[in-house]
XYZ file of C-alpha atoms in Angstrom:
679
model
C 20.277 45.531 -202.221
C 17.724 45.134 -199.372
C 14.190 46.516 -199.550
C 12.167 47.445 -196.447
C 8.909 45.785 -197.489
C 7.124 46.743 -194.259
C 7.738 50.454 -194.875
C 6.518 50.199 -198.483
C 3.325 48.385 -197.541
C 2.532 50.898 -194.840
C 2.946 53.790 -197.300
C 0.514 52.155 -199.748
C -2.177 50.960 -197.370
C -2.596 53.797 -194.890
C -6.046 55.462 -195.708
C -6.252 59.163 -196.725
C -7.826 61.229 -193.903
C -10.238 63.371 -195.999
C -11.472 60.779 -198.541
C -14.009 57.981 -198.246
C -12.216 54.638 -197.976
C -12.641 52.627 -201.242
C -13.768 48.974 -201.224
C -10.377 47.879 -202.717
C -7.192 49.804 -202.245
C -4.734 50.300 -205.114
C -2.473 47.638 -203.635
C -5.326 45.110 -203.467
C -6.164 45.723 -207.125
C -2.490 45.449 -208.063
C -2.008 42.161 -206.204
C -5.263 40.746 -207.625
C -4.188 41.614 -211.204
C -0.764 40.073 -210.600
C -2.242 36.790 -209.327
C -4.727 36.559 -212.247
C -1.899 37.261 -214.699
C 0.313 34.557 -213.216
C -2.506 31.976 -213.290
C -3.259 32.761 -216.975
C 0.455 32.580 -217.833
C 0.803 29.203 -216.112
C -2.151 27.730 -218.031
C -0.930 29.094 -221.357
C 2.707 28.137 -220.986
C 2.561 24.676 -219.456
C 3.062 21.735 -221.778
C -0.028 19.909 -222.925
C -0.140 16.415 -221.513
C 1.387 13.959 -223.914
C -0.266 10.622 -224.588
C 1.543 7.917 -222.604
C 3.138 5.499 -225.045
C 3.144 1.785 -224.385
C 6.714 0.958 -223.413
C 8.164 -2.367 -224.356
C 9.669 -4.112 -221.339
C 13.417 -3.482 -221.354
C 15.667 -6.511 -221.465
C 18.163 -4.959 -219.048
C 16.933 -3.822 -215.645
C 17.429 -0.220 -214.629
C 20.557 0.350 -212.555
C 19.845 -0.579 -208.967
C 21.765 -0.156 -205.783
C 24.515 -2.715 -205.256
C 23.237 -6.135 -204.179
C 23.896 -6.469 -200.431
C 22.414 -9.956 -200.064
C 25.115 -12.549 -200.668
C 22.487 -15.296 -200.183
C 20.395 -14.009 -203.106
C 23.505 -13.600 -205.235
C 24.671 -17.155 -204.439
C 21.239 -18.576 -205.270
C 21.060 -16.590 -208.500
C 24.484 -17.808 -209.655
C 24.241 -21.355 -208.214
C 27.219 -20.821 -205.895
C 27.638 -22.857 -202.714
C 30.928 -21.503 -201.337
C 31.561 -17.924 -200.252
C 35.015 -16.677 -199.268
C 34.977 -13.512 -197.154
C 38.198 -11.569 -196.758
C 39.532 -9.037 -194.278
C 42.417 -7.414 -196.132
C 44.510 -4.292 -195.577
C 47.347 -4.845 -198.037
C 45.562 -7.066 -200.576
C 46.940 -10.479 -199.533
C 43.757 -11.607 -197.770
C 41.741 -10.660 -200.847
C 44.210 -12.467 -203.084
C 43.936 -15.674 -200.995
C 40.133 -15.417 -201.058
C 40.148 -15.184 -204.867
C 42.390 -18.238 -205.044
C 40.067 -20.212 -202.765
C 36.982 -19.306 -204.813
C 38.816 -20.388 -207.973
C 39.851 -23.644 -206.248
C 36.183 -24.447 -205.579
C 35.655 -24.700 -209.337
C 38.533 -27.160 -209.601
C 36.778 -29.377 -207.076
C 33.457 -29.306 -208.898
C 31.895 -26.630 -206.683
C 31.179 -22.953 -207.273
C 32.672 -20.200 -205.151
C 32.699 -16.420 -204.885
C 35.061 -14.046 -203.055
C 33.297 -11.346 -201.046
C 34.182 -8.172 -199.164
C 32.230 -8.242 -195.868
C 31.918 -4.454 -196.067
C 29.702 -4.802 -199.153
C 27.251 -7.373 -197.775
C 24.727 -7.826 -194.998
C 26.639 -10.188 -192.682
C 23.497 -10.848 -190.606
C 22.565 -13.242 -193.436
C 25.158 -15.827 -192.343
C 22.368 -17.693 -190.524
C 20.599 -18.160 -193.898
C 23.511 -19.956 -195.553
C 21.849 -23.269 -194.615
C 19.234 -22.466 -197.315
C 21.913 -23.387 -199.870
C 22.812 -27.077 -200.206
C 26.411 -28.059 -199.330
C 27.172 -24.450 -198.429
C 30.340 -23.249 -196.772
C 31.727 -19.879 -195.644
C 35.495 -19.484 -195.694
C 37.045 -16.492 -193.914
C 40.510 -15.252 -194.947
C 41.086 -12.734 -192.155
C 44.166 -10.558 -191.746
C 45.078 -8.817 -188.501
C 46.155 -5.193 -188.693
C 48.082 -3.045 -186.208
C 47.733 -4.084 -182.574
C 45.388 -7.037 -183.063
C 42.790 -4.950 -184.915
C 40.496 -5.950 -187.780
C 41.305 -4.552 -191.208
C 39.308 -1.500 -192.286
C 36.957 -3.530 -194.499
C 36.252 -6.080 -191.721
C 35.589 -3.557 -188.921
C 31.780 -3.635 -189.328
C 31.786 -7.447 -189.400
C 33.912 -7.494 -186.224
C 31.480 -5.090 -184.509
C 28.525 -7.251 -185.626
C 30.139 -10.399 -184.164
C 30.767 -8.615 -180.865
C 27.299 -7.114 -180.530
C 25.054 -10.043 -181.527
C 25.115 -12.528 -178.640
C 21.707 -13.978 -179.495
C 22.553 -14.761 -183.128
C 21.950 -18.435 -184.038
C 24.465 -19.641 -186.618
C 23.785 -23.365 -186.122
C 23.197 -23.867 -189.868
C 26.536 -22.348 -190.879
C 29.508 -24.468 -191.997
C 32.745 -22.500 -191.810
C 36.513 -22.458 -191.702
C 39.041 -19.671 -191.131
C 42.498 -18.972 -192.512
C 44.233 -16.208 -190.540
C 46.949 -13.932 -191.925
C 49.352 -12.409 -189.403
C 52.941 -11.932 -188.321
C 54.563 -13.628 -185.304
C 56.697 -10.608 -184.484
C 53.542 -8.771 -183.366
C 52.216 -9.348 -179.871
C 48.622 -9.950 -181.019
C 49.538 -12.622 -183.567
C 46.571 -13.451 -185.823
C 44.153 -11.992 -183.264
C 41.404 -11.263 -185.816
C 41.432 -14.734 -187.410
C 41.461 -16.420 -184.005
C 38.577 -14.246 -182.809
C 36.397 -14.951 -185.870
C 37.085 -18.700 -185.564
C 36.200 -18.765 -181.833
C 33.239 -16.393 -182.067
C 31.517 -18.247 -184.933
C 31.727 -21.464 -182.902
C 30.273 -19.660 -179.841
C 27.312 -18.572 -181.979
C 26.619 -22.179 -182.975
C 28.383 -22.445 -186.346
C 30.073 -25.715 -187.321
C 33.823 -25.599 -187.983
C 34.508 -28.130 -190.721
C 38.284 -27.648 -190.853
C 40.853 -26.381 -188.368
C 41.891 -22.744 -188.191
C 44.874 -22.054 -190.454
C 47.570 -19.689 -189.156
C 49.679 -17.841 -191.724
C 52.877 -16.167 -190.523
C 54.267 -13.411 -192.732
C 57.454 -13.331 -190.646
C 58.125 -16.873 -191.846
C 56.589 -17.936 -195.153
C 52.938 -16.944 -195.444
C 52.598 -18.493 -198.900
C 53.868 -21.861 -197.684
C 51.546 -21.776 -194.655
C 48.599 -21.076 -196.942
C 49.448 -23.811 -199.455
C 50.006 -26.439 -196.739
C 46.661 -25.573 -195.102
C 44.822 -25.469 -198.454
C 46.195 -28.846 -199.587
C 44.609 -30.514 -196.544
C 41.496 -28.342 -196.560
C 39.979 -29.265 -199.928
C 40.053 -33.074 -199.495
C 38.416 -32.545 -196.057
C 35.675 -30.395 -197.654
C 35.046 -32.986 -200.367
C 34.816 -35.710 -197.726
C 32.465 -33.604 -195.570
C 30.043 -32.983 -198.461
C 30.516 -36.423 -200.023
C 31.890 -34.884 -203.210
C 34.540 -36.586 -205.322
C 37.822 -34.667 -205.105
C 38.425 -34.039 -208.808
C 41.210 -31.500 -208.327
C 41.070 -30.277 -211.945
C 44.522 -28.915 -212.773
C 43.579 -26.791 -215.761
C 44.043 -23.028 -215.778
C 40.884 -21.048 -215.077
C 40.514 -17.543 -216.463
C 38.442 -15.113 -214.421
C 38.524 -12.214 -216.906
C 38.329 -11.902 -220.675
C 40.317 -9.430 -222.735
C 38.645 -6.703 -224.777
C 40.920 -4.545 -226.951
C 39.754 -1.006 -227.692
C 40.945 0.206 -231.095
C 38.700 3.237 -231.360
C 37.865 4.742 -227.984
C 37.394 8.244 -226.634
C 40.537 8.774 -224.526
C 38.469 10.775 -222.020
C 36.888 7.455 -221.040
C 40.250 5.791 -220.333
C 41.739 5.505 -216.831
C 45.214 6.991 -216.485
C 46.041 6.032 -212.882
C 42.946 7.088 -210.922
C 42.121 4.743 -208.041
C 38.342 5.116 -208.159
C 36.367 7.692 -210.106
C 37.462 8.495 -213.673
C 39.125 11.945 -213.896
C 39.191 12.176 -210.082
C 42.761 13.551 -210.246
C 41.618 16.362 -212.561
C 38.480 17.307 -210.615
C 39.092 16.638 -206.922
C 36.028 16.229 -204.707
C 36.087 15.556 -200.950
C 35.779 13.471 -198.839
C 39.141 11.849 -199.540
C 39.769 8.219 -198.641
C 41.257 4.961 -199.965
C 38.953 5.011 -203.011
C 39.297 8.753 -203.592
C 42.808 9.957 -202.651
C 43.785 13.612 -202.538
C 46.647 14.877 -204.727
C 48.848 16.642 -202.170
C 51.625 18.928 -203.411
C 55.168 18.218 -202.224
C 56.534 21.401 -200.611
C 59.698 20.026 -198.947
C 61.913 17.067 -199.847
C 65.272 17.042 -198.082
C 67.851 14.488 -197.070
C 68.031 14.032 -193.315
C 71.300 12.152 -192.876
C 74.576 14.037 -193.172
C 76.604 11.123 -194.575
C 76.593 7.381 -195.230
C 75.280 5.124 -197.994
C 71.613 5.264 -197.015
C 69.177 8.013 -197.979
C 66.896 9.114 -195.135
C 64.436 11.807 -196.130
C 61.960 14.323 -194.762
C 59.015 15.281 -196.965
C 56.195 17.742 -196.438
C 52.966 17.651 -198.431
C 50.369 20.411 -198.609
C 46.729 19.481 -197.860
C 45.299 23.027 -198.059
C 41.696 23.118 -199.266
C 41.203 19.342 -198.937
C 39.228 19.435 -195.661
C 41.512 16.586 -194.520
C 41.974 16.444 -190.745
C 44.632 14.453 -188.938
C 45.975 13.916 -185.420
C 49.512 13.282 -184.198
C 50.099 9.528 -184.416
C 47.896 8.946 -187.491
C 49.249 7.363 -190.686
C 49.426 8.881 -194.130
C 48.647 6.361 -196.878
C 50.367 7.015 -200.194
C 49.701 5.426 -203.590
C 53.076 5.062 -205.372
C 53.781 4.153 -208.993
C 56.211 1.583 -210.381
C 59.534 2.524 -211.951
C 58.992 3.243 -215.658
C 62.253 1.409 -216.508
C 60.830 -1.830 -215.057
C 57.545 -1.331 -216.922
C 59.368 -0.745 -220.229
C 61.498 -3.881 -219.711
C 58.350 -5.938 -219.070
C 56.790 -4.565 -222.271
C 59.944 -5.417 -224.180
C 60.319 -8.982 -222.885
C 56.607 -9.706 -223.505
C 56.738 -8.073 -226.953
C 53.681 -5.947 -226.291
C 52.508 -2.481 -227.256
C 52.222 -0.950 -223.785
C 50.000 1.873 -225.026
C 47.283 -0.468 -226.333
C 43.999 0.301 -224.540
C 42.244 -2.715 -223.050
C 39.597 -3.881 -220.599
C 39.651 -7.091 -218.591
C 35.995 -7.976 -218.004
C 34.831 -10.468 -215.383
C 33.380 -13.617 -216.954
C 30.987 -13.795 -214.005
C 28.578 -11.012 -214.908
C 26.985 -11.105 -211.445
C 30.257 -10.347 -209.669
C 30.591 -7.010 -207.860
C 34.175 -6.909 -209.114
C 33.800 -6.141 -212.814
C 37.544 -5.674 -213.501
C 40.778 -6.568 -211.663
C 41.776 -2.862 -211.839
C 40.138 0.285 -213.290
C 39.240 -0.305 -216.962
C 39.469 0.650 -219.773
C 43.138 1.525 -219.471
C 46.443 0.885 -221.222
C 48.860 -1.914 -220.363
C 51.375 0.806 -219.455
C 48.994 2.404 -216.934
C 48.040 -0.992 -215.470
C 51.691 -2.002 -214.975
C 52.656 1.458 -213.681
C 49.773 2.349 -211.363
C 47.673 -0.720 -210.654
C 49.779 -3.887 -210.503
C 52.506 -5.072 -208.137
C 55.467 -5.955 -210.346
C 58.251 -5.713 -207.730
C 57.312 -8.306 -205.099
C 58.132 -11.964 -205.652
C 55.223 -13.696 -207.443
C 53.155 -16.092 -205.363
C 52.926 -19.777 -206.265
C 49.503 -19.504 -207.927
C 50.974 -17.053 -210.474
C 53.766 -19.519 -211.320
C 51.256 -22.365 -211.566
C 48.960 -20.489 -213.981
C 51.854 -19.200 -216.116
C 53.612 -22.588 -216.389
C 51.498 -23.526 -219.463
C 53.188 -20.708 -221.425
C 56.728 -22.090 -221.011
C 57.870 -23.873 -224.187
C 60.695 -25.700 -222.345
C 59.214 -28.759 -220.523
C 61.863 -28.375 -217.782
C 60.707 -24.809 -217.043
C 57.093 -25.994 -216.985
C 57.957 -28.775 -214.574
C 59.887 -26.469 -212.218
C 57.139 -23.857 -212.150
C 54.492 -26.462 -211.315
C 56.786 -28.027 -208.735
C 57.286 -24.653 -206.997
C 53.496 -24.264 -206.806
C 53.028 -27.697 -205.197
C 53.067 -28.568 -201.507
C 55.850 -31.145 -201.897
C 58.915 -30.511 -199.678
C 61.102 -30.330 -202.795
C 58.772 -27.818 -204.461
C 58.563 -25.641 -201.346
C 62.368 -25.631 -201.022
C 62.764 -24.653 -204.686
C 60.243 -21.796 -204.358
C 61.954 -20.624 -201.162
C 65.434 -20.555 -202.716
C 64.782 -19.668 -206.376
C 61.996 -17.096 -205.877
C 61.973 -15.785 -202.297
C 65.626 -16.280 -201.325
C 66.834 -14.726 -204.575
C 64.186 -11.919 -204.354
C 63.085 -12.542 -207.941
C 60.220 -10.340 -209.097
C 58.112 -11.194 -212.160
C 60.576 -9.483 -214.519
C 63.484 -11.514 -213.098
C 61.429 -14.735 -213.468
C 60.741 -13.920 -217.134
C 64.394 -12.976 -217.769
C 65.715 -16.161 -216.146
C 63.205 -18.436 -217.909
C 63.547 -17.358 -221.556
C 61.060 -20.023 -222.728
C 58.294 -18.439 -220.639
C 56.179 -16.136 -222.852
C 52.798 -15.523 -221.227
C 50.137 -13.339 -222.854
C 50.296 -9.953 -221.133
C 46.545 -9.918 -220.385
C 46.751 -13.180 -218.411
C 49.777 -11.856 -216.513
C 47.841 -8.659 -215.684
C 44.934 -10.765 -214.430
C 47.201 -12.746 -212.092
C 49.422 -10.032 -210.621
C 48.202 -8.572 -207.309
C 47.150 -4.932 -207.012
C 49.777 -2.340 -206.131
C 48.912 -1.262 -202.600
C 49.061 2.031 -200.721
C 52.028 2.419 -198.350
C 51.527 3.700 -194.792
C 53.856 6.122 -193.004
C 53.618 7.427 -189.446
C 52.954 11.160 -189.658
C 55.877 13.243 -188.373
C 53.957 16.450 -187.590
C 51.194 17.855 -185.377
C 48.040 19.321 -186.908
C 47.964 21.852 -184.046
C 51.147 23.361 -185.504
C 50.803 22.293 -189.160
C 47.063 22.059 -189.958
C 47.669 22.266 -193.742
C 50.822 20.196 -193.966
C 51.759 16.567 -193.316
C 55.371 15.542 -192.665
C 56.864 12.168 -193.593
C 60.141 10.582 -192.481
C 61.333 7.544 -194.472
C 64.432 5.610 -195.509
C 64.937 4.715 -199.178
C 64.946 0.943 -199.696
C 67.551 -0.409 -202.119
C 69.460 -3.694 -201.966
C 71.403 -6.241 -204.043
C 69.695 -9.595 -204.602
C 71.223 -13.056 -204.746
C 71.166 -12.858 -208.562
C 73.212 -9.609 -208.581
C 70.242 -7.411 -209.470
C 69.384 -4.212 -207.591
C 65.903 -4.185 -206.115
C 64.384 -0.834 -205.151
C 61.512 -0.134 -202.788
C 58.591 1.121 -204.896
C 57.283 3.907 -202.670
C 60.493 5.235 -201.111
C 62.330 5.546 -204.445
C 59.265 7.172 -205.991
C 59.064 9.625 -203.060
C 62.793 10.345 -203.243
C 62.290 11.566 -206.818
C 59.307 13.768 -205.926
C 61.206 17.030 -206.250
C 59.409 20.183 -205.112
C 59.402 21.458 -208.692
C 60.119 19.065 -211.516
C 60.558 20.884 -214.852
C 58.504 23.786 -213.438
C 55.687 21.332 -212.542
C 54.710 20.844 -208.920
C 55.115 17.255 -207.704
C 52.035 15.641 -206.187
C 51.308 12.433 -204.283
C 47.891 10.697 -204.070
C 47.171 10.253 -200.349
C 44.590 9.830 -197.607
C 44.676 9.532 -193.805
C 44.329 6.326 -191.813
C 43.314 6.969 -188.218
C 45.389 5.365 -185.478
C 45.095 4.583 -181.756
C 48.641 5.911 -181.247
C 47.613 9.017 -179.303
C 49.090 11.391 -176.736
C 47.395 11.122 -173.314
C 44.164 13.067 -172.896
C 45.684 14.772 -169.856
C 48.689 16.879 -170.863
C 50.055 16.518 -167.306
C 50.665 12.771 -167.833
C 54.360 12.071 -168.475
C 55.231 10.417 -171.790
C 58.133 8.080 -172.565
C 58.854 7.885 -176.319
C 61.102 5.131 -177.692
C 61.822 5.364 -181.424
C 65.152 4.559 -183.093
C 65.751 5.347 -186.785
C 62.663 6.398 -188.720
C 60.676 5.217 -185.674
C 61.152 8.814 -184.507
C 58.489 9.984 -187.006
C 55.352 10.125 -184.806
C 57.385 11.539 -181.917
C 58.283 14.628 -183.947
C 54.514 15.266 -184.058
C 54.207 14.554 -180.316
C 57.050 16.972 -179.501
C 55.493 19.709 -181.671
C 52.160 19.173 -179.913
C 53.639 19.243 -176.381
C 55.477 22.471 -177.308
C 52.196 23.959 -178.594
C 50.405 22.984 -175.365
C 53.122 24.730 -173.333
C 52.752 27.849 -175.484
C 49.010 27.800 -174.710
C 49.943 28.041 -171.020
C 48.950 24.433 -170.273
C 50.799 22.416 -167.665
C 52.655 19.643 -169.494
C 54.079 16.518 -167.835
C 57.573 15.135 -168.306
C 58.420 14.312 -171.922
C 61.240 11.774 -172.242
C 62.759 10.693 -175.583
C 64.876 7.621 -176.372
C 66.253 7.806 -179.907
C 68.823 5.576 -181.581
C 70.909 5.656 -184.757
C 74.206 4.297 -186.056
C 76.575 7.271 -185.907
C 76.183 10.731 -184.364
C 77.787 12.464 -187.352
C 75.928 10.436 -189.964
C 72.277 9.614 -189.244
C 71.265 11.530 -186.125
C 67.832 12.473 -187.518
C 66.293 15.819 -186.543
C 69.304 16.568 -184.328
C 68.750 20.348 -184.333
C 65.023 20.041 -183.570
C 65.573 17.534 -180.745
C 68.359 19.544 -179.122
C 66.255 22.727 -179.368
C 63.308 20.909 -177.740
C 65.612 19.810 -174.919
C 66.935 23.364 -174.496
C 63.410 24.793 -174.200
C 62.449 21.962 -171.806
C 59.739 20.642 -174.138
C 61.841 17.471 -173.926
C 62.659 17.084 -170.249
C 65.158 14.352 -171.114
C 66.783 13.371 -174.419
C 68.629 10.025 -174.551
C 70.381 9.046 -177.769
C 72.013 5.664 -178.452
C 74.699 5.754 -181.178
C 75.000 2.030 -181.813
C 78.266 2.033 -183.797
C 80.203 5.009 -182.426
C 81.991 2.696 -179.962
C 83.213 -0.880 -179.947
C 80.324 -2.109 -177.788
C 76.979 -1.628 -179.553
C 74.507 0.524 -177.622
C 70.776 0.453 -178.350
C 67.712 2.216 -176.899
C 66.937 -0.696 -174.556
C 70.391 -0.251 -172.946
C 69.642 3.424 -172.256
C 66.284 2.459 -170.740
C 68.105 0.183 -168.284
C 70.645 2.921 -167.579
C 67.779 5.259 -166.578
C 65.808 2.527 -164.797
C 65.074 4.438 -161.521
C 63.635 7.429 -163.365
C 61.704 5.245 -165.827
C 60.252 3.098 -163.039
C 59.126 6.177 -161.087
C 57.413 7.641 -164.186
C 55.623 4.383 -164.979
C 54.812 3.138 -161.481
C 54.152 6.374 -159.583
C 53.404 9.076 -162.157
C 51.051 7.217 -164.548
C 53.359 7.717 -167.544
C 52.319 6.617 -171.041
C 54.886 4.552 -172.977
C 55.157 4.742 -176.781
C 57.283 2.464 -178.979
C 57.737 2.986 -182.716
C 59.955 1.154 -185.192
C 61.132 -2.395 -185.841
C 58.770 -5.042 -184.429
C 61.042 -8.044 -184.732
C 63.974 -7.024 -182.541
C 63.714 -3.513 -181.087
C 60.100 -3.640 -179.800
C 60.740 -7.062 -178.265
C 64.015 -5.935 -176.630
C 62.363 -2.794 -175.205
C 59.642 -4.952 -173.623
C 62.260 -7.258 -172.145
C 64.108 -4.230 -170.671
C 60.848 -3.075 -169.036
C 60.274 -6.565 -167.598
C 63.781 -6.488 -166.120
C 63.193 -3.028 -164.617
C 59.943 -4.322 -163.071
C 61.788 -7.316 -161.594
C 64.654 -5.225 -160.238
C 62.837 -2.155 -158.898
C 59.322 -3.523 -158.414
C 60.440 -6.710 -156.662
C 58.466 -8.810 -159.164
C 58.989 -12.231 -160.691
C 59.266 -12.322 -164.508
C 55.647 -13.531 -164.770
C 54.454 -10.665 -162.568
C 56.521 -8.142 -164.581
C 55.036 -9.414 -167.871
C 51.558 -9.130 -166.357
C 52.346 -5.613 -165.080
C 53.420 -4.390 -168.537
C 50.374 -6.075 -170.082
C 48.109 -4.166 -167.670
C 49.625 -0.841 -168.778
C 48.812 -1.947 -172.343
C 45.226 -2.855 -171.384
C 44.798 0.562 -169.750
C 45.944 2.292 -172.953
C 49.252 3.376 -171.407
C 51.496 1.203 -173.604
C 51.158 1.920 -177.332
C 53.122 0.477 -180.233
C 53.398 1.582 -183.853
C 55.706 -1.103 -185.191
C 56.459 -2.825 -188.483
C 58.476 -5.835 -189.598
């Protein structure tokens, strides 16, 4: 209800015409009484001041904001080596932890550090610490980009030309994949830039190739690195071989279960009480509203899912990625529990022995072994050599011990054994334990060593202009036979496949967040677009097509929209056939080209169709300022498409191969050639 205070005041204060005006009006007296009453009430009701007791100084300091000075932390904990990591999938972080542990073996003290958590401008102060060294384990993400956690560090390096890092000793190990055009771009940039700013490189840049054998590249580099460091600082290379524990086990026998993590990524109970904003540390539980098989026949399972983001305030653009946190197969978890002879429902915490570390636990604690092995730990990938090395002590058969240590060494024989017995045979940790019956590690040490289960990224197959509250995913279920006769299943795709819309009357949900991408439609709708995406590489283009259709409906002029799609058989795995043919009919797609690779004797792929349409393609690129988009397999398809474009440039542009390569590179530099590829 609204009161008109002005009207009321006027009614009370207007003087009577026939009476003498009093010194105080009724309203004045009323207001005066009210004020006096309030003052008296305040004096009477307020608490009497209490005598201030003398507080004893507390032993533990009050909680403070997180320490952002790595220099102060290193001084406080007598550390001389810091290992920064740029990591998107956890491998860079894992390598950094291994390097900091190595430092201890060589009589030094190291710490792994996330550059996002520290003030990187302090690098110039590292000279304040005797025999100090900064190691950078830097992964490259996407098209030569820094990882999310290294973006600020990258920006700082770019912006600070006058920084003097002459007192900094450093080395870089880069993690990348040769199938990508910008191979190890981030690691190479950090290595070069630190030198430009005056820092001293004390060991050569290491280049790790995930298309080959990243683990082997790392071990070979590390084996030469540590003796060089010891020589540089005049330290004796002890190379202590003993196992070093980073965490200690605490078993909880009597704990309030409301304090126990049950799969949350960050905040306890965050899946019960959801609070935006949603990101990698606070994913949103999106409800699955559609889960259907896309292919009509064949052995593979290609699927289309839709998840509801209503009420989350999540925004996305066509071309962005959805990141999904999967869980491991319960059958695998149960088998691990069985073979290790452990009560999976025991509640535990693994607490960092270094009390000053920002990382208090390897995963959210307290939790149960079952939750850790289901939600937090990677139990399906082949274990890295450091895991085998640390676990070797728990093998009762000397032969098993010897083989495990050999596989973790840098000897040619050891590398070959690791390559064939672990990687070649696709043995995961369960298969290793099954095939080495004498190996009985304590489950807490195994949990300490296994890497974290990572989010999986999928190109979004919808447009937010058309589906603002829904995100579409297109994926193929991964399942294959290994050399040992076992069946290995992709964690995320098999988990998604089983996310039925309603499961026993419960709605299925997936923890997710959005990762922004540079894979964007042109700002001008009139620019033509050429989309090349065989198989599930069609995903982002479904969003692009929806968006171009929406623009047309808004009465906007839309340029040519050309699609090159490829699959095996027309009657088997022609994904989104109805939608694509409808888009062609309504002229949203001005041209639809589909390569059915196995419907004829001679295999036909998207690059062949590009060459077949070379005159039209060349006109769009050379004369009409077309934007080219490639999505799918990086190793073969993306490379073959580039080669086809070089050949078109040579043939129709009258260029040499070098000129054609340069021409395509310039379209990339101008933001007209975008790739969303994976290996």
